[in-house]
PDB file of C-alpha atoms and ligand atoms in Angstrom:
ATOM      1  CA  UNK A 272     124.333 131.970-116.095  1.00 58.00           C
ATOM      2  CA  UNK A 273     124.297 133.413-112.591  1.00 74.00           C
ATOM      3  CA  UNK A 274     127.458 133.980-110.595  1.00 80.00           C
ATOM      4  CA  UNK A 275     126.427 131.074-108.450  1.00 81.00           C
ATOM      5  CA  UNK A 276     125.968 128.907-111.521  1.00 80.00           C
ATOM      6  CA  UNK A 277     129.421 129.955-112.751  1.00 83.00           C
ATOM      7  CA  UNK A 278     130.996 129.013-109.447  1.00 83.00           C
ATOM      8  CA  UNK A 279     129.293 125.633-109.579  1.00 84.00           C
ATOM      9  CA  UNK A 280     130.259 125.110-113.214  1.00 85.00           C
ATOM     10  CA  UNK A 281     133.870 125.806-112.314  1.00 85.00           C
ATOM     11  CA  UNK A 282     133.836 122.619-110.261  1.00 84.00           C
ATOM     12  CA  UNK A 283     133.341 120.446-113.313  1.00 88.00           C
ATOM     13  CA  UNK A 284     136.588 118.690-114.085  1.00 87.00           C
ATOM     14  CA  UNK A 285     137.999 119.604-110.739  1.00 85.00           C
ATOM     15  CA  UNK A 286     139.614 117.072-108.493  1.00 83.00           C
ATOM     16  CA  UNK A 287     137.357 116.477-105.489  1.00 79.00           C
ATOM     17  CA  UNK A 288     139.462 113.925-103.682  1.00 77.00           C
ATOM     18  CA  UNK A 289     143.173 113.941-104.404  1.00 76.00           C
ATOM     19  CA  UNK A 290     144.869 110.715-105.312  1.00 78.00           C
ATOM     20  CA  UNK A 291     144.617 108.633-102.185  1.00 82.00           C
ATOM     21  CA  UNK A 292     146.411 105.358-101.668  1.00 88.00           C
ATOM     22  CA  UNK A 293     144.625 102.490 -99.954  1.00 90.00           C
ATOM     23  CA  UNK A 294     145.763 101.978 -96.360  1.00 89.00           C
ATOM     24  CA  UNK A 295     146.638  98.357 -97.126  1.00 93.00           C
ATOM     25  CA  UNK A 296     147.358  96.341-100.215  1.00 95.00           C
ATOM     26  CA  UNK A 297     144.679  93.932-101.404  1.00 96.00           C
ATOM     27  CA  UNK A 298     144.914  91.012 -98.988  1.00 96.00           C
ATOM     28  CA  UNK A 299     143.361  87.650 -98.210  1.00 96.00           C
ATOM     29  CA  UNK A 300     142.158  88.402 -94.651  1.00 96.00           C
ATOM     30  CA  UNK A 301     140.004  91.320 -95.838  1.00 95.00           C
ATOM     31  CA  UNK A 302     138.696  89.214 -98.723  1.00 96.00           C
ATOM     32  CA  UNK A 303     137.834  86.458 -96.240  1.00 96.00           C
ATOM     33  CA  UNK A 304     135.883  88.865 -93.977  1.00 96.00           C
ATOM     34  CA  UNK A 305     134.021  90.221 -96.986  1.00 95.00           C
ATOM     35  CA  UNK A 306     132.952  86.915 -98.521  1.00 95.00           C
ATOM     36  CA  UNK A 307     131.977  85.550 -95.110  1.00 95.00           C
ATOM     37  CA  UNK A 308     129.881  88.643 -94.396  1.00 95.00           C
ATOM     38  CA  UNK A 309     128.274  88.441 -97.855  1.00 93.00           C
ATOM     39  CA  UNK A 310     127.850  84.671 -97.732  1.00 93.00           C
ATOM     40  CA  UNK A 311     129.605  84.471-101.109  1.00 92.00           C
ATOM     41  CA  UNK A 312     131.096  81.011-101.593  1.00 91.00           C
ATOM     42  CA  UNK A 313     132.564  81.556-105.080  1.00 93.00           C
ATOM     43  CA  UNK A 314     135.817  79.482-104.984  1.00 93.00           C
ATOM     44  CA  UNK A 315     137.695  82.145-106.995  1.00 93.00           C
ATOM     45  CA  UNK A 316     137.969  84.405-103.971  1.00 95.00           C
ATOM     46  CA  UNK A 317     139.778  82.127-101.525  1.00 91.00           C
ATOM     47  CA  UNK A 318     141.340  79.449-103.783  1.00 88.00           C
ATOM     48  CA  UNK A 319     145.009  78.844-104.536  1.00 90.00           C
ATOM     49  CA  UNK A 320     145.297  82.055-106.587  1.00 92.00           C
ATOM     50  CA  UNK A 321     142.722  84.299-104.895  1.00 94.00           C
ATOM     51  CA  UNK A 322     140.990  87.192-106.642  1.00 96.00           C
ATOM     52  CA  UNK A 323     139.240  90.025-104.799  1.00 96.00           C
ATOM     53  CA  UNK A 324     135.497  90.278-105.421  1.00 95.00           C
ATOM     54  CA  UNK A 325     134.849  93.179-107.790  1.00 93.00           C
ATOM     55  CA  UNK A 326     132.278  94.522-105.339  1.00 91.00           C
ATOM     56  CA  UNK A 327     135.126  95.192-102.870  1.00 93.00           C
ATOM     57  CA  UNK A 328     136.660  97.892-105.082  1.00 93.00           C
ATOM     58  CA  UNK A 329     135.469 100.797-102.980  1.00 91.00           C
ATOM     59  CA  UNK A 330     136.343  99.014 -99.734  1.00 92.00           C
ATOM     60  CA  UNK A 331     140.082  98.937-100.473  1.00 93.00           C
ATOM     61  CA  UNK A 332     140.426 102.685-100.597  1.00 90.00           C
ATOM     62  CA  UNK A 333     137.693 103.673 -98.177  1.00 86.00           C
ATOM     63  CA  UNK A 334     138.651 105.926 -95.366  1.00 80.00           C
ATOM     64  CA  UNK A 335     138.034 104.522 -91.906  1.00 76.00           C
ATOM     65  CA  UNK A 336     135.012 105.917 -90.177  1.00 73.00           C
ATOM     66  CA  UNK A 337     137.107 107.634 -87.524  1.00 74.00           C
ATOM     67  CA  UNK A 338     139.903 108.697 -89.874  1.00 70.00           C
ATOM     68  CA  UNK A 339     140.658 112.425 -90.012  1.00 67.00           C
ATOM     69  CA  UNK A 340     138.829 114.241 -92.796  1.00 64.00           C
ATOM     70  CA  UNK A 341     141.125 116.375 -94.899  1.00 63.00           C
ATOM     71  CA  UNK A 342     139.557 119.517 -96.263  1.00 58.00           C
ATOM     72  CA  UNK A 343     139.547 119.633-100.037  1.00 70.00           C
ATOM     73  CA  UNK A 344     137.435 120.225-103.093  1.00 81.00           C
ATOM     74  CA  UNK A 345     134.786 117.889-101.770  1.00 81.00           C
ATOM     75  CA  UNK A 346     134.136 119.949 -98.650  1.00 81.00           C
ATOM     76  CA  UNK A 347     134.184 123.143-100.700  1.00 85.00           C
ATOM     77  CA  UNK A 348     131.566 121.801-103.083  1.00 87.00           C
ATOM     78  CA  UNK A 349     129.348 120.573-100.244  1.00 87.00           C
ATOM     79  CA  UNK A 350     129.578 123.991 -98.573  1.00 87.00           C
ATOM     80  CA  UNK A 351     128.800 125.778-101.835  1.00 88.00           C
ATOM     81  CA  UNK A 352     125.728 123.631-102.440  1.00 90.00           C
ATOM     82  CA  UNK A 353     124.562 124.103 -98.853  1.00 89.00           C
ATOM     83  CA  UNK A 354     124.859 127.875 -99.333  1.00 88.00           C
ATOM     84  CA  UNK A 355     122.051 127.681-101.880  1.00 87.00           C
ATOM     85  CA  UNK A 356     119.932 125.423 -99.681  1.00 89.00           C
ATOM     86  CA  UNK A 357     120.943 122.015-101.059  1.00 91.00           C
ATOM     87  CA  UNK A 358     121.698 120.621 -97.641  1.00 90.00           C
ATOM     88  CA  UNK A 359     120.281 117.107 -98.023  1.00 91.00           C
ATOM     89  CA  UNK A 360     121.909 114.312 -99.952  1.00 91.00           C
ATOM     90  CA  UNK A 361     120.894 110.962-101.304  1.00 90.00           C
ATOM     91  CA  UNK A 362     122.991 108.605-103.395  1.00 86.00           C
ATOM     92  CA  UNK A 363     121.225 107.715-106.626  1.00 85.00           C
ATOM     93  CA  UNK A 364     123.603 105.747-108.882  1.00 89.00           C
ATOM     94  CA  UNK A 365     126.860 103.880-108.671  1.00 92.00           C
ATOM     95  CA  UNK A 366     128.027 102.722-112.079  1.00 94.00           C
ATOM     96  CA  UNK A 367     131.191 100.603-112.029  1.00 95.00           C
ATOM     97  CA  UNK A 368     133.382  99.544-114.896  1.00 96.00           C
ATOM     98  CA  UNK A 369     135.974  96.892-114.119  1.00 96.00           C
ATOM     99  CA  UNK A 370     139.107  96.734-116.243  1.00 96.00           C
ATOM    100  CA  UNK A 371     140.775  93.788-114.565  1.00 95.00           C
ATOM    101  CA  UNK A 372     140.606  91.627-111.444  1.00 95.00           C
ATOM    102  CA  UNK A 373     142.518  92.905-108.475  1.00 96.00           C
ATOM    103  CA  UNK A 374     144.539  90.342-106.569  1.00 96.00           C
ATOM    104  CA  UNK A 375     146.375  90.177-103.247  1.00 96.00           C
ATOM    105  CA  UNK A 376     149.433  92.425-103.417  1.00 96.00           C
ATOM    106  CA  UNK A 377     147.782  95.093-105.614  1.00 96.00           C
ATOM    107  CA  UNK A 378     148.153  98.454-103.938  1.00 96.00           C
ATOM    108  CA  UNK A 379     145.301 100.617-105.165  1.00 96.00           C
ATOM    109  CA  UNK A 380     144.738 104.338-105.267  1.00 94.00           C
ATOM    110  CA  UNK A 381     141.609 106.319-105.957  1.00 92.00           C
ATOM    111  CA  UNK A 382     141.028 109.842-107.174  1.00 91.00           C
ATOM    112  CA  UNK A 383     137.715 111.596-107.667  1.00 90.00           C
ATOM    113  CA  UNK A 384     136.870 114.271-110.203  1.00 91.00           C
ATOM    114  CA  UNK A 385     133.602 116.155-110.731  1.00 91.00           C
ATOM    115  CA  UNK A 386     132.116 115.091-114.040  1.00 93.00           C
ATOM    116  CA  UNK A 387     128.909 117.112-114.059  1.00 92.00           C
ATOM    117  CA  UNK A 388     126.555 119.185-111.932  1.00 92.00           C
ATOM    118  CA  UNK A 389     123.030 119.301-113.313  1.00 92.00           C
ATOM    119  CA  UNK A 390     120.801 122.365-113.445  1.00 90.00           C
ATOM    120  CA  UNK A 391     118.233 122.484-110.691  1.00 90.00           C
ATOM    121  CA  UNK A 392     115.647 119.713-111.113  1.00 90.00           C
ATOM    122  CA  UNK A 393     112.371 118.982-109.372  1.00 88.00           C
ATOM    123  CA  UNK A 394     112.441 115.534-107.804  1.00 86.00           C
ATOM    124  CA  UNK A 395     110.193 113.598-105.473  1.00 83.00           C
ATOM    125  CA  UNK A 396     112.478 114.553-102.618  1.00 84.00           C
ATOM    126  CA  UNK A 397     112.600 118.237-103.418  1.00 86.00           C
ATOM    127  CA  UNK A 398     114.416 120.478-105.889  1.00 91.00           C
ATOM    128  CA  UNK A 399     118.051 119.600-106.265  1.00 92.00           C
ATOM    129  CA  UNK A 400     121.090 119.143-108.429  1.00 93.00           C
ATOM    130  CA  UNK A 401     122.586 115.860-109.486  1.00 93.00           C
ATOM    131  CA  UNK A 402     126.317 115.782-108.872  1.00 93.00           C
ATOM    132  CA  UNK A 403     128.165 113.115-110.819  1.00 94.00           C
ATOM    133  CA  UNK A 404     131.745 112.329-109.982  1.00 92.00           C
ATOM    134  CA  UNK A 405     134.155 109.915-111.555  1.00 94.00           C
ATOM    135  CA  UNK A 406     136.329 107.851-109.270  1.00 93.00           C
ATOM    136  CA  UNK A 407     139.306 106.201-110.897  1.00 95.00           C
ATOM    137  CA  UNK A 408     140.941 103.212-109.249  1.00 96.00           C
ATOM    138  CA  UNK A 409     144.536 102.448-110.264  1.00 96.00           C
ATOM    139  CA  UNK A 410     147.157  99.909-109.360  1.00 95.00           C
ATOM    140  CA  UNK A 411     150.680 100.717-108.143  1.00 94.00           C
ATOM    141  CA  UNK A 412     151.931 101.236-111.704  1.00 95.00           C
ATOM    142  CA  UNK A 413     149.164 103.767-112.420  1.00 94.00           C
ATOM    143  CA  UNK A 414     147.126 101.447-114.642  1.00 96.00           C
ATOM    144  CA  UNK A 415     143.366 101.871-114.302  1.00 97.00           C
ATOM    145  CA  UNK A 416     141.708  98.810-112.753  1.00 97.00           C
ATOM    146  CA  UNK A 417     138.205 100.249-112.414  1.00 97.00           C
ATOM    147  CA  UNK A 418     136.137 103.425-112.699  1.00 96.00           C
ATOM    148  CA  UNK A 419     133.053 104.390-110.773  1.00 95.00           C
ATOM    149  CA  UNK A 420     130.525 106.968-111.828  1.00 95.00           C
ATOM    150  CA  UNK A 421     128.976 108.125-108.598  1.00 92.00           C
ATOM    151  CA  UNK A 422     125.836 110.213-108.688  1.00 94.00           C
ATOM    152  CA  UNK A 423     124.233 111.923-105.747  1.00 93.00           C
ATOM    153  CA  UNK A 424     121.280 114.250-105.519  1.00 94.00           C
ATOM    154  CA  UNK A 425     121.941 117.310-103.400  1.00 93.00           C
ATOM    155  CA  UNK A 426     118.505 118.726-102.609  1.00 93.00           C
ATOM    156  CA  UNK A 427     116.664 121.307-100.607  1.00 91.00           C
ATOM    157  CA  UNK A 428     114.731 119.561 -97.875  1.00 85.00           C
ATOM    158  CA  UNK A 429     111.045 120.496 -98.202  1.00 78.00           C
ATOM    159  CA  UNK A 430     109.884 122.842 -95.467  1.00 75.00           C
ATOM    160  CA  UNK A 431     108.467 120.808 -92.650  1.00 66.00           C
ATOM    161  CA  UNK A 432     104.690 120.944 -92.464  1.00 59.00           C
ATOM    162  CA  UNK A 433     103.501 122.707 -89.341  1.00 58.00           C
ATOM    163  CA  UNK A 434     103.213 120.010 -86.754  1.00 60.00           C
ATOM    164  CA  UNK A 435      99.703 119.430 -85.517  1.00 69.00           C
ATOM    165  CA  UNK A 436     100.341 117.203 -82.591  1.00 77.00           C
ATOM    166  CA  UNK A 437      97.630 114.702 -81.856  1.00 85.00           C
ATOM    167  CA  UNK A 438      96.786 113.842 -78.304  1.00 88.00           C
ATOM    168  CA  UNK A 439      98.169 110.491 -77.283  1.00 89.00           C
ATOM    169  CA  UNK A 440      95.726 107.706 -78.147  1.00 88.00           C
ATOM    170  CA  UNK A 441      93.983 105.994 -75.288  1.00 90.00           C
ATOM    171  CA  UNK A 442      94.348 102.224 -75.250  1.00 91.00           C
ATOM    172  CA  UNK A 443      90.888 101.241 -76.441  1.00 91.00           C
ATOM    173  CA  UNK A 444      89.861  97.612 -76.076  1.00 93.00           C
ATOM    174  CA  UNK A 445      86.718  95.467 -76.019  1.00 93.00           C
ATOM    175  CA  UNK A 446      86.073  96.357 -72.384  1.00 95.00           C
ATOM    176  CA  UNK A 447      86.271 100.141 -72.619  1.00 95.00           C
ATOM    177  CA  UNK A 448      85.334 100.926 -76.241  1.00 95.00           C
ATOM    178  CA  UNK A 449      81.721 101.686 -75.253  1.00 97.00           C
ATOM    179  CA  UNK A 450      82.893 104.543 -73.037  1.00 97.00           C
ATOM    180  CA  UNK A 451      84.908 106.239 -75.798  1.00 96.00           C
ATOM    181  CA  UNK A 452      82.089 105.669 -78.310  1.00 96.00           C
ATOM    182  CA  UNK A 453      79.658 107.416 -75.956  1.00 97.00           C
ATOM    183  CA  UNK A 454      82.150 110.250 -75.530  1.00 97.00           C
ATOM    184  CA  UNK A 455      82.199 110.765 -79.292  1.00 95.00           C
ATOM    185  CA  UNK A 456      78.447 111.362 -78.988  1.00 95.00           C
ATOM    186  CA  UNK A 457      79.125 113.773 -76.113  1.00 97.00           C
ATOM    187  CA  UNK A 458      77.562 111.393 -73.609  1.00 97.00           C
ATOM    188  CA  UNK A 459      79.275 110.723 -70.310  1.00 98.00           C
ATOM    189  CA  UNK A 460      78.348 107.214 -69.265  1.00 98.00           C
ATOM    190  CA  UNK A 461      79.140 105.103 -66.238  1.00 98.00           C
ATOM    191  CA  UNK A 462      79.290 101.344 -66.299  1.00 98.00           C
ATOM    192  CA  UNK A 463      76.767  99.609 -63.984  1.00 98.00           C
ATOM    193  CA  UNK A 464      76.705  96.042 -62.767  1.00 97.00           C
ATOM    194  CA  UNK A 465      73.420  94.419 -63.807  1.00 97.00           C
ATOM    195  CA  UNK A 466      73.541  92.068 -60.860  1.00 97.00           C
ATOM    196  CA  UNK A 467      74.227  94.366 -57.875  1.00 97.00           C
ATOM    197  CA  UNK A 468      73.765  97.764 -59.578  1.00 97.00           C
ATOM    198  CA  UNK A 469      77.171  99.060 -58.431  1.00 97.00           C
ATOM    199  CA  UNK A 470      78.605 101.756 -60.685  1.00 98.00           C
ATOM    200  CA  UNK A 471      82.244 101.480 -61.702  1.00 97.00           C
ATOM    201  CA  UNK A 472      84.932 103.465 -63.538  1.00 97.00           C
ATOM    202  CA  UNK A 473      87.273 102.988 -65.270  1.00 95.00           C
ATOM    203  CA  UNK A 474      85.436 100.391 -67.341  1.00 96.00           C
ATOM    204  CA  UNK A 475      86.253  96.757 -66.794  1.00 94.00           C
ATOM    205  CA  UNK A 476      84.805  93.383 -67.686  1.00 95.00           C
ATOM    206  CA  UNK A 477      83.887  92.248 -64.175  1.00 95.00           C
ATOM    207  CA  UNK A 478      82.128  93.798 -61.186  1.00 96.00           C
ATOM    208  CA  UNK A 479      84.625  94.227 -58.353  1.00 95.00           C
ATOM    209  CA  UNK A 480      81.766  93.860 -55.811  1.00 96.00           C
ATOM    210  CA  UNK A 481      79.992  90.714 -56.995  1.00 97.00           C
ATOM    211  CA  UNK A 482      82.177  89.455 -59.870  1.00 96.00           C
ATOM    212  CA  UNK A 483      79.312  89.573 -62.328  1.00 97.00           C
ATOM    213  CA  UNK A 484      80.201  90.008 -65.996  1.00 97.00           C
ATOM    214  CA  UNK A 485      76.769  91.420 -66.802  1.00 97.00           C
ATOM    215  CA  UNK A 486      76.618  95.160 -67.142  1.00 97.00           C
ATOM    216  CA  UNK A 487      74.936  98.131 -68.764  1.00 97.00           C
ATOM    217  CA  UNK A 488      75.508 101.881 -68.501  1.00 97.00           C
ATOM    218  CA  UNK A 489      73.813 104.901 -67.008  1.00 97.00           C
ATOM    219  CA  UNK A 490      74.093 108.446 -68.321  1.00 97.00           C
ATOM    220  CA  UNK A 491      75.922 110.726 -65.930  1.00 97.00           C
ATOM    221  CA  UNK A 492      74.570 114.226 -65.296  1.00 97.00           C
ATOM    222  CA  UNK A 493      77.966 115.675 -66.198  1.00 97.00           C
ATOM    223  CA  UNK A 494      78.245 117.413 -62.840  1.00 97.00           C
ATOM    224  CA  UNK A 495      80.706 116.604 -60.127  1.00 98.00           C
ATOM    225  CA  UNK A 496      83.244 118.039 -57.730  1.00 98.00           C
ATOM    226  CA  UNK A 497      86.996 118.429 -57.715  1.00 98.00           C
ATOM    227  CA  UNK A 498      88.363 115.533 -55.720  1.00 98.00           C
ATOM    228  CA  UNK A 499      92.092 116.072 -56.374  1.00 98.00           C
ATOM    229  CA  UNK A 500      94.385 117.639 -58.926  1.00 98.00           C
ATOM    230  CA  UNK A 501      97.969 118.092 -60.052  1.00 97.00           C
ATOM    231  CA  UNK A 502      99.464 120.846 -62.186  1.00 97.00           C
ATOM    232  CA  UNK A 503     101.858 119.416 -64.775  1.00 95.00           C
ATOM    233  CA  UNK A 504     104.654 121.636 -66.102  1.00 94.00           C
ATOM    234  CA  UNK A 505     107.080 119.057 -67.455  1.00 89.00           C
ATOM    235  CA  UNK A 506     107.677 117.005 -69.450  1.00 87.00           C
ATOM    236  CA  UNK A 507     105.782 118.817 -72.182  1.00 88.00           C
ATOM    237  CA  UNK A 508     103.849 117.035 -74.894  1.00 88.00           C
ATOM    238  CA  UNK A 509     103.048 119.248 -77.918  1.00 87.00           C
ATOM    239  CA  UNK A 510      99.356 118.286 -77.900  1.00 88.00           C
ATOM    240  CA  UNK A 511      98.716 119.922 -74.526  1.00 91.00           C
ATOM    241  CA  UNK A 512      98.707 123.472 -73.202  1.00 89.00           C
ATOM    242  CA  UNK A 513     100.767 124.110 -70.092  1.00 92.00           C
ATOM    243  CA  UNK A 514     100.489 124.354 -67.203  1.00 93.00           C
ATOM    244  CA  UNK A 515      98.251 121.317 -67.666  1.00 96.00           C
ATOM    245  CA  UNK A 516      95.568 120.814 -65.041  1.00 97.00           C
ATOM    246  CA  UNK A 517      94.963 117.132 -64.389  1.00 97.00           C
ATOM    247  CA  UNK A 518      92.138 116.343 -62.023  1.00 98.00           C
ATOM    248  CA  UNK A 519      90.280 113.531 -60.353  1.00 98.00           C
ATOM    249  CA  UNK A 520      86.634 114.516 -60.573  1.00 98.00           C
ATOM    250  CA  UNK A 521      84.007 112.838 -58.443  1.00 98.00           C
ATOM    251  CA  UNK A 522      80.763 112.625 -60.364  1.00 98.00           C
ATOM    252  CA  UNK A 523      77.369 113.147 -58.777  1.00 97.00           C
ATOM    253  CA  UNK A 524      76.789 109.454 -59.461  1.00 97.00           C
ATOM    254  CA  UNK A 525      79.691 108.609 -57.150  1.00 97.00           C
ATOM    255  CA  UNK A 526      82.394 107.317 -59.516  1.00 97.00           C
ATOM    256  CA  UNK A 527      85.572 109.273 -60.156  1.00 98.00           C
ATOM    257  CA  UNK A 528      87.455 109.842 -63.349  1.00 97.00           C
ATOM    258  CA  UNK A 529      90.778 111.355 -64.312  1.00 97.00           C
ATOM    259  CA  UNK A 530      90.373 114.280 -66.678  1.00 97.00           C
ATOM    260  CA  UNK A 531      91.660 117.728 -67.566  1.00 97.00           C
ATOM    261  CA  UNK A 532      90.282 121.025 -66.291  1.00 97.00           C
ATOM    262  CA  UNK A 533      89.508 123.966 -68.530  1.00 96.00           C
ATOM    263  CA  UNK A 534      88.351 127.534 -68.060  1.00 95.00           C
ATOM    264  CA  UNK A 535      90.183 127.868 -64.774  1.00 96.00           C
ATOM    265  CA  UNK A 536      93.727 128.483 -63.592  1.00 95.00           C
ATOM    266  CA  UNK A 537      95.663 126.491 -61.028  1.00 95.00           C
ATOM    267  CA  UNK A 538      95.413 129.390 -58.535  1.00 95.00           C
ATOM    268  CA  UNK A 539      91.619 129.216 -58.543  1.00 95.00           C
ATOM    269  CA  UNK A 540      91.272 125.504 -57.881  1.00 96.00           C
ATOM    270  CA  UNK A 541      89.665 124.500 -54.614  1.00 96.00           C
ATOM    271  CA  UNK A 542      89.134 120.908 -53.583  1.00 97.00           C
ATOM    272  CA  UNK A 543      85.413 120.195 -53.580  1.00 97.00           C
ATOM    273  CA  UNK A 544      84.539 122.975 -56.037  1.00 97.00           C
ATOM    274  CA  UNK A 545      81.589 122.121 -58.314  1.00 98.00           C
ATOM    275  CA  UNK A 546      82.443 121.262 -61.916  1.00 98.00           C
ATOM    276  CA  UNK A 547      80.596 120.369 -65.066  1.00 97.00           C
ATOM    277  CA  UNK A 548      81.566 118.462 -68.147  1.00 98.00           C
ATOM    278  CA  UNK A 549      82.559 120.070 -71.407  1.00 97.00           C
ATOM    279  CA  UNK A 550      83.381 118.079 -74.515  1.00 97.00           C
ATOM    280  CA  UNK A 551      86.751 118.318 -76.149  1.00 95.00           C
ATOM    281  CA  UNK A 552      86.706 117.140 -79.769  1.00 92.00           C
ATOM    282  CA  UNK A 553      90.463 116.707 -79.855  1.00 88.00           C
ATOM    283  CA  UNK A 554      90.549 115.360 -83.410  1.00 85.00           C
ATOM    284  CA  UNK A 555      88.218 113.420 -85.730  1.00 84.00           C
ATOM    285  CA  UNK A 556      88.901 110.174 -83.883  1.00 86.00           C
ATOM    286  CA  UNK A 557      89.012 111.331 -80.299  1.00 91.00           C
ATOM    287  CA  UNK A 558      86.537 113.125 -78.076  1.00 95.00           C
ATOM    288  CA  UNK A 559      87.195 113.396 -74.359  1.00 96.00           C
ATOM    289  CA  UNK A 560      85.313 114.905 -71.427  1.00 97.00           C
ATOM    290  CA  UNK A 561      87.040 117.793 -69.662  1.00 97.00           C
ATOM    291  CA  UNK A 562      85.621 119.742 -66.741  1.00 98.00           C
ATOM    292  CA  UNK A 563      85.153 123.426 -66.022  1.00 97.00           C
ATOM    293  CA  UNK A 564      83.894 125.253 -62.960  1.00 97.00           C
ATOM    294  CA  UNK A 565      80.125 125.068 -62.724  1.00 94.00           C
ATOM    295  CA  UNK A 566      78.810 128.502 -63.659  1.00 82.00           C
ATOM    296  CA  UNK A 567      75.380 128.248 -62.122  1.00 68.00           C
ATOM    297  CA  UNK A 568      74.195 125.724 -59.600  1.00 56.00           C
ATOM    298  CA  UNK A 569      70.578 125.973 -60.791  1.00 53.00           C
ATOM    299  CA  UNK A 570      70.455 122.681 -62.669  1.00 49.00           C
TER     300      UNK A 570
HETATM  301 ZN1  LIG B  52      78.006  93.673 -59.112  1.00 87.35          ZN
END
């Protein structure tokens, strides 16, 4: 066995949490809160000679959330396991054995001893070691009222997969789906009113000029000019490269769209400069038009 294994093995049988008395004796008000919270109407718990629900055993001796943590074997074991990479924990089993009912007036104590530490095992969560402890609950005279076998898995969190951030999804609906479908085919289309022939973008159900709901599309040439732009530095989204050039491009057809610029830096942007579309296949579900400076004007 390795030195590390020896050190771990030395924990078996060791007291993890020293004998700790409950802050309060078993009492009716705490029983009342518990059964009300659980919706448990068993008359044994609040009758003339009340009995604490067995499921409250741990609650009597539990440390308050804000109570000071005293360093002890428990912290040592956690640190030792973390040293070897077992930094994550999940509770797997809690096996109680009840010796007798506890009743108001019982003043309980608990102590916790390491019962076993398993060899390294492969689990669905990652490789880890099962740590089983035995908690013993006693009354004021030292008689055992219950035991609890408590098993946790201390495991190495799997290395995070490299994050491939997806671009935020556009909100696609019945009125604009045609535009994104055309984009997936690398076609830049503009919606046209069938009644008055006005072009419009972004897509919408109704012509803002004549209120007609009848429409078709025309294919844009993909050329346009820089109408306006901003350079975004923050906040940063992992799917984008920064500084991010966000532009309003006026198409030859006359409509404008908001898009990103590529193949150019912020310093070289000039309002009115000619641009042409380039297709960005961002991921299998999303293709978007972006624009770059027009290389040659001989189109
Ligand atoms: Zn119209």
